[in-house]
mmCIF file of N, CA and C in Angstrom:
data_model
loop_
_atom_site.group_PDB
_atom_site.id
_atom_site.type_symbol
_atom_site.label_atom_id
_atom_site.label_comp_id
_atom_site.label_asym_id
_atom_site.label_seq_id
_atom_site.Cartn_x
_atom_site.Cartn_y
_atom_site.Cartn_z
ATOM 1 N N MET A 2 69.287 137.255 79.884
ATOM 2 C CA MET A 2 69.380 136.505 80.244
ATOM 3 C C MET A 2 68.509 135.005 79.610
ATOM 4 N N THR A 3 67.622 135.168 78.292
ATOM 5 C CA THR A 3 67.412 134.534 77.951
ATOM 6 C C THR A 3 68.825 133.663 77.118
ATOM 7 N N HIS A 4 69.897 134.115 76.621
ATOM 8 C CA HIS A 4 70.765 133.258 76.148
ATOM 9 C C HIS A 4 71.921 132.200 76.948
ATOM 10 N N LEU A 5 71.683 132.839 78.113
ATOM 11 C CA LEU A 5 72.149 132.257 79.253
ATOM 12 C C LEU A 5 71.518 131.451 79.636
ATOM 13 N N GLY A 6 70.114 130.820 79.554
ATOM 14 C CA GLY A 6 69.703 129.810 80.481
ATOM 15 C C GLY A 6 70.896 129.162 81.053
ATOM 16 N N SER A 7 69.754 128.150 81.846
ATOM 17 C CA SER A 7 70.072 126.582 82.191
ATOM 18 C C SER A 7 70.279 125.770 81.369
ATOM 19 N N GLN A 8 71.786 125.415 81.718
ATOM 20 C CA GLN A 8 72.423 124.315 80.823
ATOM 21 C C GLN A 8 72.170 122.821 80.932
ATOM 22 N N GLY A 9 71.170 122.836 82.555
ATOM 23 C CA GLY A 9 71.044 121.299 82.754
ATOM 24 C C GLY A 9 71.963 120.665 83.060
ATOM 25 N N THR A 10 72.789 121.253 83.264
ATOM 26 C CA THR A 10 73.708 120.927 84.433
ATOM 27 C C THR A 10 73.156 119.783 85.869
ATOM 28 N N GLN A 11 73.427 118.746 86.108
ATOM 29 C CA GLN A 11 73.060 118.190 87.145
ATOM 30 C C GLN A 11 74.437 117.972 88.718
ATOM 31 N N TYR A 12 73.895 118.567 89.735
ATOM 32 C CA TYR A 12 75.207 118.758 90.204
ATOM 33 C C TYR A 12 74.563 117.502 91.331
ATOM 34 N N PRO A 13 75.591 117.105 91.859
ATOM 35 C CA PRO A 13 75.406 116.209 92.793
ATOM 36 C C PRO A 13 74.953 116.606 95.009
ATOM 37 N N THR A 14 74.691 115.645 95.090
ATOM 38 C CA THR A 14 73.656 116.306 96.418
ATOM 39 C C THR A 14 74.736 115.329 97.106
ATOM 40 N N ASP A 15 74.777 113.961 96.527
ATOM 41 C CA ASP A 15 75.982 113.322 97.983
ATOM 42 C C ASP A 15 77.285 113.255 97.644
ATOM 43 N N TYR A 16 77.625 112.718 98.534
ATOM 44 C CA TYR A 16 79.279 112.488 98.537
ATOM 45 C C TYR A 16 79.601 111.337 99.580
ATOM 46 N N ASP A 17 81.144 110.797 98.753
ATOM 47 C CA ASP A 17 81.773 109.525 99.275
ATOM 48 C C ASP A 17 82.353 109.812 100.124
ATOM 49 N N PRO A 18 82.495 109.357 101.699
ATOM 50 C CA PRO A 18 83.231 110.366 102.917
ATOM 51 C C PRO A 18 84.594 109.416 102.660
ATOM 52 N N SER A 19 84.826 107.613 101.635
ATOM 53 C CA SER A 19 85.984 107.778 101.631
ATOM 54 C C SER A 19 87.072 108.345 100.976
ATOM 55 N N VAL A 20 86.087 109.261 100.422
ATOM 56 C CA VAL A 20 87.498 109.926 99.199
ATOM 57 C C VAL A 20 88.269 111.359 100.505
ATOM 58 N N LEU A 21 87.826 111.332 101.686
ATOM 59 C CA LEU A 21 88.384 111.833 102.599
ATOM 60 C C LEU A 21 89.960 111.286 103.563
ATOM 61 N N GLU A 22 90.771 112.252 104.188
ATOM 62 C CA GLU A 22 92.360 111.909 104.140
ATOM 63 C C GLU A 22 91.362 111.672 105.761
ATOM 64 N N THR A 23 92.166 110.187 107.000
ATOM 65 C CA THR A 23 91.570 111.135 107.700
ATOM 66 C C THR A 23 93.157 110.517 108.748
ATOM 67 N N PHE A 24 93.317 110.669 109.660
ATOM 68 C CA PHE A 24 94.762 110.526 110.610
ATOM 69 C C PHE A 24 95.008 110.705 112.227
ATOM 70 N N GLU A 25 95.060 109.722 113.383
ATOM 71 C CA GLU A 25 94.751 110.060 113.939
ATOM 72 C C GLU A 25 95.642 110.823 114.965
ATOM 73 N N ASN A 26 94.570 112.068 115.436
ATOM 74 C CA ASN A 26 94.968 113.553 116.678
ATOM 75 C C ASN A 26 95.941 112.569 117.648
ATOM 76 N N LYS A 27 97.135 112.393 117.393
ATOM 77 C CA LYS A 27 98.315 112.121 118.396
ATOM 78 C C LYS A 27 98.094 113.024 120.447
ATOM 79 N N HIS A 28 96.828 114.526 120.157
ATOM 80 C CA HIS A 28 97.296 115.033 121.473
ATOM 81 C C HIS A 28 95.779 115.082 121.503
ATOM 82 N N PRO A 29 94.333 114.051 121.892
ATOM 83 C CA PRO A 29 93.204 114.473 121.570
ATOM 84 C C PRO A 29 93.333 116.009 122.970
ATOM 85 N N GLY A 30 93.903 115.978 123.851
ATOM 86 C CA GLY A 30 93.751 116.974 124.585
ATOM 87 C C GLY A 30 93.786 118.224 124.485
ATOM 88 N N ASN A 31 94.590 118.382 123.255
ATOM 89 C CA ASN A 31 95.064 120.103 122.377
ATOM 90 C C ASN A 31 93.442 120.177 122.118
ATOM 91 N N ASP A 32 93.403 122.222 122.394
ATOM 92 C CA ASP A 32 93.177 122.929 120.834
ATOM 93 C C ASP A 32 93.423 122.781 119.906
ATOM 94 N N TYR A 33 92.832 123.046 119.168
ATOM 95 C CA TYR A 33 92.937 123.060 117.300
ATOM 96 C C TYR A 33 92.654 124.259 116.631
ATOM 97 N N PHE A 34 92.953 124.800 116.624
ATOM 98 C CA PHE A 34 92.317 126.487 115.156
ATOM 99 C C PHE A 34 92.861 125.868 113.777
ATOM 100 N N VAL A 35 92.440 124.852 113.299
ATOM 101 C CA VAL A 35 92.593 125.083 112.109
ATOM 102 C C VAL A 35 91.985 126.339 110.329
ATOM 103 N N LYS A 36 92.889 126.505 109.490
ATOM 104 C CA LYS A 36 92.631 127.089 108.576
ATOM 105 C C LYS A 36 92.684 126.792 107.090
ATOM 106 N N PHE A 37 91.945 126.997 106.455
ATOM 107 C CA PHE A 37 92.210 127.051 105.089
ATOM 108 C C PHE A 37 91.373 127.920 103.713
ATOM 109 N N ASN A 38 92.163 127.866 103.091
ATOM 110 C CA ASN A 38 92.283 129.194 102.353
ATOM 111 C C ASN A 38 92.682 128.300 101.116
ATOM 112 N N CYS A 39 90.795 129.166 99.848
ATOM 113 C CA CYS A 39 91.480 128.324 98.296
ATOM 114 C C CYS A 39 91.263 129.682 97.185
ATOM 115 N N PRO A 40 92.561 131.124 97.482
ATOM 116 C CA PRO A 40 92.149 131.380 96.545
ATOM 117 C C PRO A 40 91.852 131.694 94.719
ATOM 118 N N GLU A 41 92.100 130.526 94.432
ATOM 119 C CA GLU A 41 91.142 129.705 92.932
ATOM 120 C C GLU A 41 89.959 128.841 92.914
ATOM 121 N N PHE A 42 89.698 129.878 93.038
ATOM 122 C CA PHE A 42 88.659 128.298 93.279
ATOM 123 C C PHE A 42 87.467 128.466 92.326
ATOM 124 N N THR A 43 87.315 127.179 91.149
ATOM 125 C CA THR A 43 86.308 127.676 89.419
ATOM 126 C C THR A 43 84.824 126.928 90.720
ATOM 127 N N SER A 44 83.977 127.958 88.993
ATOM 128 C CA SER A 44 82.641 126.689 89.954
ATOM 129 C C SER A 44 82.073 126.954 88.581
ATOM 130 N N LEU A 45 81.328 126.333 88.406
ATOM 131 C CA LEU A 45 79.946 127.173 86.384
ATOM 132 C C LEU A 45 78.874 127.665 87.758
ATOM 133 N N CYS A 46 78.112 128.585 87.470
ATOM 134 C CA CYS A 46 77.054 129.522 87.492
ATOM 135 C C CYS A 46 75.930 127.702 87.121
ATOM 136 N N PRO A 47 74.983 127.795 88.745
ATOM 137 C CA PRO A 47 74.486 127.153 88.085
ATOM 138 C C PRO A 47 72.843 127.934 87.284
ATOM 139 N N ILE A 48 72.942 128.958 87.238
ATOM 140 C CA ILE A 48 71.845 129.084 86.766
ATOM 141 C C ILE A 48 72.682 129.577 84.584
ATOM 142 N N THR A 49 73.876 130.078 84.852
ATOM 143 C CA THR A 49 73.325 130.349 82.946
ATOM 144 C C THR A 49 74.618 129.469 83.025
ATOM 145 N N GLY A 50 75.710 128.638 83.791
ATOM 146 C CA GLY A 50 75.975 127.580 82.907
ATOM 147 C C GLY A 50 77.610 127.925 82.572
ATOM 148 N N GLN A 51 77.733 129.472 83.254
ATOM 149 C CA GLN A 51 78.843 129.567 83.100
ATOM 150 C C GLN A 51 80.139 130.369 84.222
ATOM 151 N N PRO A 52 81.341 130.033 83.828
ATOM 152 C CA PRO A 52 82.367 130.138 84.721
ATOM 153 C C PRO A 52 82.485 131.331 85.603
ATOM 154 N N ASP A 53 82.408 130.660 87.640
ATOM 155 C CA ASP A 53 82.883 131.647 88.183
ATOM 156 C C ASP A 53 84.170 131.466 88.502
ATOM 157 N N PHE A 54 84.507 132.219 89.418
ATOM 158 C CA PHE A 54 85.583 132.363 90.545
ATOM 159 C C PHE A 54 85.397 133.297 91.510
ATOM 160 N N ALA A 55 85.712 132.711 92.776
ATOM 161 C CA ALA A 55 85.924 132.914 94.279
ATOM 162 C C ALA A 55 86.991 132.724 95.601
ATOM 163 N N THR A 56 86.988 133.550 96.351
ATOM 164 C CA THR A 56 87.620 132.477 97.143
ATOM 165 C C THR A 56 87.371 131.488 98.421
ATOM 166 N N ILE A 57 87.516 131.235 98.668
ATOM 167 C CA ILE A 57 87.219 129.845 99.450
ATOM 168 C C ILE A 57 87.356 130.272 101.168
ATOM 169 N N TYR A 58 87.266 130.222 102.241
ATOM 170 C CA TYR A 58 87.950 130.634 104.120
ATOM 171 C C TYR A 58 87.185 129.734 104.287
ATOM 172 N N ILE A 59 87.601 128.769 104.802
ATOM 173 C CA ILE A 59 86.929 127.698 106.202
ATOM 174 C C ILE A 59 87.480 127.810 107.102
ATOM 175 N N SER A 60 87.472 127.672 108.637
ATOM 176 C CA SER A 60 88.276 127.998 109.237
ATOM 177 C C SER A 60 87.225 127.105 110.489
ATOM 178 N N TYR A 61 87.505 126.739 111.058
ATOM 179 C CA TYR A 61 87.077 125.092 111.995
ATOM 180 C C TYR A 61 87.530 125.308 113.001
#
């Protein structure tokens, strides 16, 4: 791990809500189940700085 140590990468902890797309719910009385799968999510390891790969599942 001495050769793979942190690269000093800064990770933001805030976000800009204006980048999210929104729209009116035409049927607010209905119950919904929303599922989003991202099978090719890539990121950088915060410890080593090396690429990491994952699948993200979001259901709400």
